[in-house]
């Protein structure tokens, strides 16, 4: 009705306050900083003595445990980059450009935020970090939905996003972005790593039944695992979607008993996985025999925090994980040691991936000799490194996905401590889980925004 | 300023306009003067103003208003995807869609009143949320949320401009709608929305709504059919919510299902109650408090607390930081909960009641000192 009027009013208001802002000499720093930004890049630290990272993790909600562990790892990373503590993976990372005096001589500081595992809250929190606190890089998160949402925002804003725990194929597949990077593995790699092990353990003539969390991550994982197992010669009896946060899965598990299936695949994560697995075992699925074959349960994405929640139910169950604290390479040992000294218990895989991401970004800035995002991105793309816990790793330039060894694990039957819950069954070499970036589509977008 | 002056609507509007447009200046000292939070103040302000027209005037407590917010957002993003990145069609369609959904849900829910009405709206909201989350994924993109893509058709834009290299951003005839321009766009709409709400409060229609709140049976006896009035109020507030949803997409082109979750519906109820139900400004104050807590308090951590309290002696500083650290960061919900309890128990009328009490206390003080000064006490 008043199209023109609206535009005039808002523009006039804009000019009004613009003039007001100029007149007010006592404006806080960030207003003035914003005015500089237009010339070069957003949140350019220029002559400042310190730079800031934004740690955007779930502090409330279903993934708060993961978020708390991620934050611990980030604080440790900041300490190590600034040259405090014992250095952790700074001693094992190869090649390494960081000198232990911050980044490019500037001390590293950080701000934190709560994603609440909601896209809106996460984007709001990330925007606050970028607009108000002037962070150079945003990192964290424990959900693929959040990772994709924040990644999109960071692309618009021209700030690099180093994803935390996100396992969906979409993060570096159809929703990949030039400014987003993922160190964590994905559902496709889980499937590729699990395939041969499943073949060896269970043969080629199995009938699988899927229970899948009804959202993006669940679907991509179901698809990946289904493709892998069907390639082995398995048949898929049925795929059933379950609502997220269902709590009671008995109505979904009862039909499994009479379906003729002899493998149950649980595409669940967090509390859902704890509940569905515990209930499946209560229903006697694990001791069941189908046509003379032992019934099996597979949980494609495993984590130690989940294993702790599921208790005894986890014993003997197969799955994959990105990293486990019991690994014996130099990088993992150094990280577990400094994390243990700081907090008194071993880190989770979420903590590991976040710690590594922070270090990788810092190192890329040091190598680039600048904080200018396009230069930093170019340093990260197609970058080979080692000594960070998963063997030689490639940050692939075509989709910003890390390629490294994937662990196939089994719930430990005789744990020696409350943390010793997962036994590494096999380390699947990265060559076996590497795929063509074109299969998922998507576009990275421009360097300059 | 005198109270009679405040009774003049134009004075109220002038003050309100000045206060809203100068928000970046007077909110800066408390760390809230950055575009994203300012946009949220304006957007949720609109949402709460609209909600207040229903809840504040008719007393019907809807627990499902987030549906219209979500519908507005989805409509706006689809308008960006299919038609044009210009924000005006998006805003227009979202308001209409919000209104349409409100007609349907309102028509069905308003057959009941009181707690049954609340439960019905809650049921519709939860239903919409679950559908957006899973079944309707082709339209809503499920958990990931609806986002722009480079391959979107954008029919109208395609006629006039060549597509750039990256994703396009929302604009108003060439003016980008992120950052401060986005805030001013929302602020102007907030002022218009506030004006409409003010007119409704002062109109015979508003009076009838108030009559429904105070005694619906009596209203029916006098020969009024209350249903059309209720439905109109419901639809108006639904359109406000649709507008708020559209603005969320305008300032940040993404729409997620969690915008429809019951927590989002509950939030607007909290905002309204916290600020003062049925008052004009109250809901806006509630929005300010809740959004400030969510964005600023949740970001404080032990290090920032040490900086804040560094003027204290070391041992005291540690004690204070230890205590206060439980109320910030992940504890921001706790602080908000305590504040909410205090307000509900001691100030049932919300923050507005608090201000009124302070105001009348000050006036009394003033009067008494005046009376003491001019000995022969006069009563007006």
mmCIF file of C-alpha atoms in Angstrom, chain A residues 42-198:
data_model
loop_
_atom_site.group_PDB
_atom_site.id
_atom_site.type_symbol
_atom_site.label_atom_id
_atom_site.label_comp_id
_atom_site.label_asym_id
_atom_site.label_seq_id
_atom_site.Cartn_x
_atom_site.Cartn_y
_atom_site.Cartn_z
ATOM 1 C CA UNK A 42 34.922 -8.057 7.889
ATOM 2 C CA UNK A 43 36.458 -7.960 11.369
ATOM 3 C CA UNK A 44 39.942 -7.220 10.077
ATOM 4 C CA UNK A 45 42.062 -7.083 13.256
ATOM 5 C CA UNK A 46 44.503 -4.479 11.779
ATOM 6 C CA UNK A 47 46.720 -3.249 14.579
ATOM 7 C CA UNK A 48 44.864 -4.957 17.418
ATOM 8 C CA UNK A 49 46.998 -6.957 19.843
ATOM 9 C CA UNK A 50 44.558 -9.831 19.961
ATOM 10 C CA UNK A 51 42.110 -11.727 17.746
ATOM 11 C CA UNK A 52 38.943 -13.575 18.694
ATOM 12 C CA UNK A 53 37.385 -16.926 17.854
ATOM 13 C CA UNK A 54 33.679 -17.600 18.366
ATOM 14 C CA UNK A 55 32.830 -20.918 20.014
ATOM 15 C CA UNK A 56 29.206 -21.609 19.175
ATOM 16 C CA UNK A 57 28.210 -24.829 20.980
ATOM 17 C CA UNK A 58 25.006 -26.299 22.422
ATOM 18 C CA UNK A 59 25.031 -25.438 26.129
ATOM 19 C CA UNK A 60 21.391 -26.318 26.723
ATOM 20 C CA UNK A 61 19.177 -28.989 25.170
ATOM 21 C CA UNK A 62 19.674 -32.584 24.029
ATOM 22 C CA UNK A 63 23.328 -32.211 22.992
ATOM 23 C CA UNK A 64 24.510 -30.160 25.968
ATOM 24 C CA UNK A 65 26.955 -32.932 27.019
ATOM 25 C CA UNK A 66 28.689 -32.823 23.654
ATOM 26 C CA UNK A 67 28.666 -29.031 23.728
ATOM 27 C CA UNK A 68 30.310 -28.896 27.145
ATOM 28 C CA UNK A 69 33.057 -31.239 25.971
ATOM 29 C CA UNK A 70 33.566 -29.200 22.804
ATOM 30 C CA UNK A 71 33.988 -26.043 24.853
ATOM 31 C CA UNK A 72 36.599 -27.718 27.056
ATOM 32 C CA UNK A 73 38.547 -28.705 23.956
ATOM 33 C CA UNK A 74 38.349 -25.189 22.522
ATOM 34 C CA UNK A 75 39.649 -23.627 25.704
ATOM 35 C CA UNK A 76 42.534 -26.073 25.625
ATOM 36 C CA UNK A 77 43.226 -25.205 21.994
ATOM 37 C CA UNK A 78 43.324 -21.479 22.819
ATOM 38 C CA UNK A 79 45.755 -22.196 25.623
ATOM 39 C CA UNK A 80 48.038 -24.210 23.375
ATOM 40 C CA UNK A 81 47.949 -21.705 20.508
ATOM 41 C CA UNK A 82 48.911 -18.953 22.959
ATOM 42 C CA UNK A 83 51.844 -21.052 24.120
ATOM 43 C CA UNK A 84 50.504 -21.993 27.568
ATOM 44 C CA UNK A 85 50.188 -25.510 28.944
ATOM 45 C CA UNK A 86 52.076 -28.456 27.489
ATOM 46 C CA UNK A 87 51.238 -27.683 23.869
ATOM 47 C CA UNK A 88 49.158 -30.814 23.180
ATOM 48 C CA UNK A 89 48.964 -31.549 19.460
ATOM 49 C CA UNK A 90 51.159 -28.531 18.691
ATOM 50 C CA UNK A 91 54.016 -30.926 19.430
ATOM 51 C CA UNK A 92 52.860 -33.551 16.968
ATOM 52 C CA UNK A 93 51.152 -31.643 14.151
ATOM 53 C CA UNK A 94 53.045 -31.825 10.881
ATOM 54 C CA UNK A 95 53.656 -29.513 9.164
ATOM 55 C CA UNK A 96 53.296 -26.792 11.776
ATOM 56 C CA UNK A 97 53.642 -23.054 11.296
ATOM 57 C CA UNK A 98 52.263 -21.877 14.624
ATOM 58 C CA UNK A 99 54.911 -20.570 16.959
ATOM 59 C CA UNK A 100 53.102 -20.745 20.266
ATOM 60 C CA UNK A 101 52.735 -16.968 20.463
ATOM 61 C CA UNK A 102 49.141 -16.725 19.300
ATOM 62 C CA UNK A 103 48.359 -16.262 15.618
ATOM 63 C CA UNK A 104 50.667 -14.030 13.571
ATOM 64 C CA UNK A 105 51.911 -12.635 16.864
ATOM 65 C CA UNK A 106 48.432 -11.677 18.058
ATOM 66 C CA UNK A 107 47.120 -13.194 21.260
ATOM 67 C CA UNK A 108 44.098 -15.443 20.777
ATOM 68 C CA UNK A 109 40.942 -14.739 22.763
ATOM 69 C CA UNK A 110 37.499 -16.241 22.480
ATOM 70 C CA UNK A 111 33.798 -15.638 23.009
ATOM 71 C CA UNK A 112 31.194 -18.335 23.598
ATOM 72 C CA UNK A 113 27.564 -18.739 22.619
ATOM 73 C CA UNK A 114 24.699 -21.183 23.024
ATOM 74 C CA UNK A 115 23.270 -22.774 19.860
ATOM 75 C CA UNK A 116 20.483 -24.534 21.823
ATOM 76 C CA UNK A 117 20.663 -27.025 18.893
ATOM 77 C CA UNK A 118 18.277 -24.745 17.016
ATOM 78 C CA UNK A 119 19.149 -23.172 13.687
ATOM 79 C CA UNK A 120 17.687 -19.795 14.637
ATOM 80 C CA UNK A 121 19.389 -19.587 18.010
ATOM 81 C CA UNK A 122 22.661 -20.758 16.487
ATOM 82 C CA UNK A 123 22.528 -18.172 13.722
ATOM 83 C CA UNK A 124 21.564 -15.474 16.206
ATOM 84 C CA UNK A 125 24.461 -16.395 18.411
ATOM 85 C CA UNK A 126 26.873 -16.511 15.476
ATOM 86 C CA UNK A 127 25.645 -13.123 14.280
ATOM 87 C CA UNK A 128 26.246 -11.660 17.715
ATOM 88 C CA UNK A 129 29.805 -12.971 17.649
ATOM 89 C CA UNK A 130 30.413 -11.557 14.184
ATOM 90 C CA UNK A 131 28.635 -8.212 14.494
ATOM 91 C CA UNK A 132 29.290 -7.346 18.115
ATOM 92 C CA UNK A 133 32.350 -9.257 19.265
ATOM 93 C CA UNK A 134 34.176 -9.058 15.948
ATOM 94 C CA UNK A 135 35.288 -12.691 15.742
ATOM 95 C CA UNK A 136 37.488 -13.873 12.868
ATOM 96 C CA UNK A 137 36.138 -17.397 12.782
ATOM 97 C CA UNK A 138 33.107 -19.254 14.117
ATOM 98 C CA UNK A 139 33.314 -22.915 15.072
ATOM 99 C CA UNK A 140 31.388 -25.610 16.922
ATOM 100 C CA UNK A 141 27.996 -27.278 16.945
ATOM 101 C CA UNK A 142 26.715 -30.766 17.462
ATOM 102 C CA UNK A 143 24.010 -31.124 14.840
ATOM 103 C CA UNK A 144 24.056 -31.174 11.072
ATOM 104 C CA UNK A 145 21.028 -28.904 10.810
ATOM 105 C CA UNK A 146 22.789 -26.259 12.877
ATOM 106 C CA UNK A 147 26.072 -26.705 11.034
ATOM 107 C CA UNK A 148 24.398 -26.174 7.662
ATOM 108 C CA UNK A 149 22.473 -23.144 8.896
ATOM 109 C CA UNK A 150 25.512 -21.451 10.457
ATOM 110 C CA UNK A 151 27.658 -22.325 7.459
ATOM 111 C CA UNK A 152 25.201 -20.536 5.172
ATOM 112 C CA UNK A 153 25.257 -17.479 7.400
ATOM 113 C CA UNK A 154 29.051 -17.421 7.530
ATOM 114 C CA UNK A 155 29.236 -17.549 3.752
ATOM 115 C CA UNK A 156 27.008 -14.458 3.555
ATOM 116 C CA UNK A 157 29.016 -12.661 6.209
ATOM 117 C CA UNK A 158 32.417 -13.606 4.841
ATOM 118 C CA UNK A 159 33.567 -15.299 8.044
ATOM 119 C CA UNK A 160 35.087 -18.776 8.021
ATOM 120 C CA UNK A 161 33.115 -21.540 9.784
ATOM 121 C CA UNK A 162 34.951 -24.618 11.065
ATOM 122 C CA UNK A 163 32.183 -27.188 11.678
ATOM 123 C CA UNK A 164 32.164 -29.231 14.872
ATOM 124 C CA UNK A 165 30.330 -32.525 15.144
ATOM 125 C CA UNK A 166 28.209 -32.957 12.019
ATOM 126 C CA UNK A 167 27.818 -36.296 10.255
ATOM 127 C CA UNK A 168 25.266 -35.637 7.507
ATOM 128 C CA UNK A 169 26.447 -35.971 3.915
ATOM 129 C CA UNK A 170 24.796 -32.626 3.140
ATOM 130 C CA UNK A 171 27.225 -30.486 5.179
ATOM 131 C CA UNK A 172 29.958 -30.971 2.597
ATOM 132 C CA UNK A 173 27.584 -32.312 -0.045
ATOM 133 C CA UNK A 174 24.593 -30.500 -1.436
ATOM 134 C CA UNK A 175 24.820 -27.672 1.152
ATOM 135 C CA UNK A 176 28.585 -27.141 1.067
ATOM 136 C CA UNK A 177 29.932 -23.599 1.214
ATOM 137 C CA UNK A 178 33.223 -21.941 0.370
ATOM 138 C CA UNK A 179 33.527 -20.590 3.919
ATOM 139 C CA UNK A 180 32.588 -23.867 5.650
ATOM 140 C CA UNK A 181 35.020 -26.660 6.541
ATOM 141 C CA UNK A 182 34.422 -30.065 8.105
ATOM 142 C CA UNK A 183 37.012 -32.247 9.780
ATOM 143 C CA UNK A 184 34.486 -34.822 11.055
ATOM 144 C CA UNK A 185 33.634 -37.825 8.868
ATOM 145 C CA UNK A 186 30.213 -38.338 7.284
ATOM 146 C CA UNK A 187 27.492 -40.933 6.820
ATOM 147 C CA UNK A 188 28.845 -42.043 3.459
ATOM 148 C CA UNK A 189 32.247 -42.760 5.003
ATOM 149 C CA UNK A 190 30.579 -44.645 7.853
ATOM 150 C CA UNK A 191 28.884 -46.875 5.318
ATOM 151 C CA UNK A 192 32.019 -47.417 3.274
ATOM 152 C CA UNK A 193 34.015 -48.306 6.389
ATOM 153 C CA UNK A 194 31.371 -50.594 7.859
ATOM 154 C CA UNK A 195 30.706 -52.539 4.654
ATOM 155 C CA UNK A 196 33.701 -54.921 4.615
ATOM 156 C CA UNK A 197 33.488 -55.488 8.360
ATOM 157 C CA UNK A 198 29.815 -56.350 8.118
#
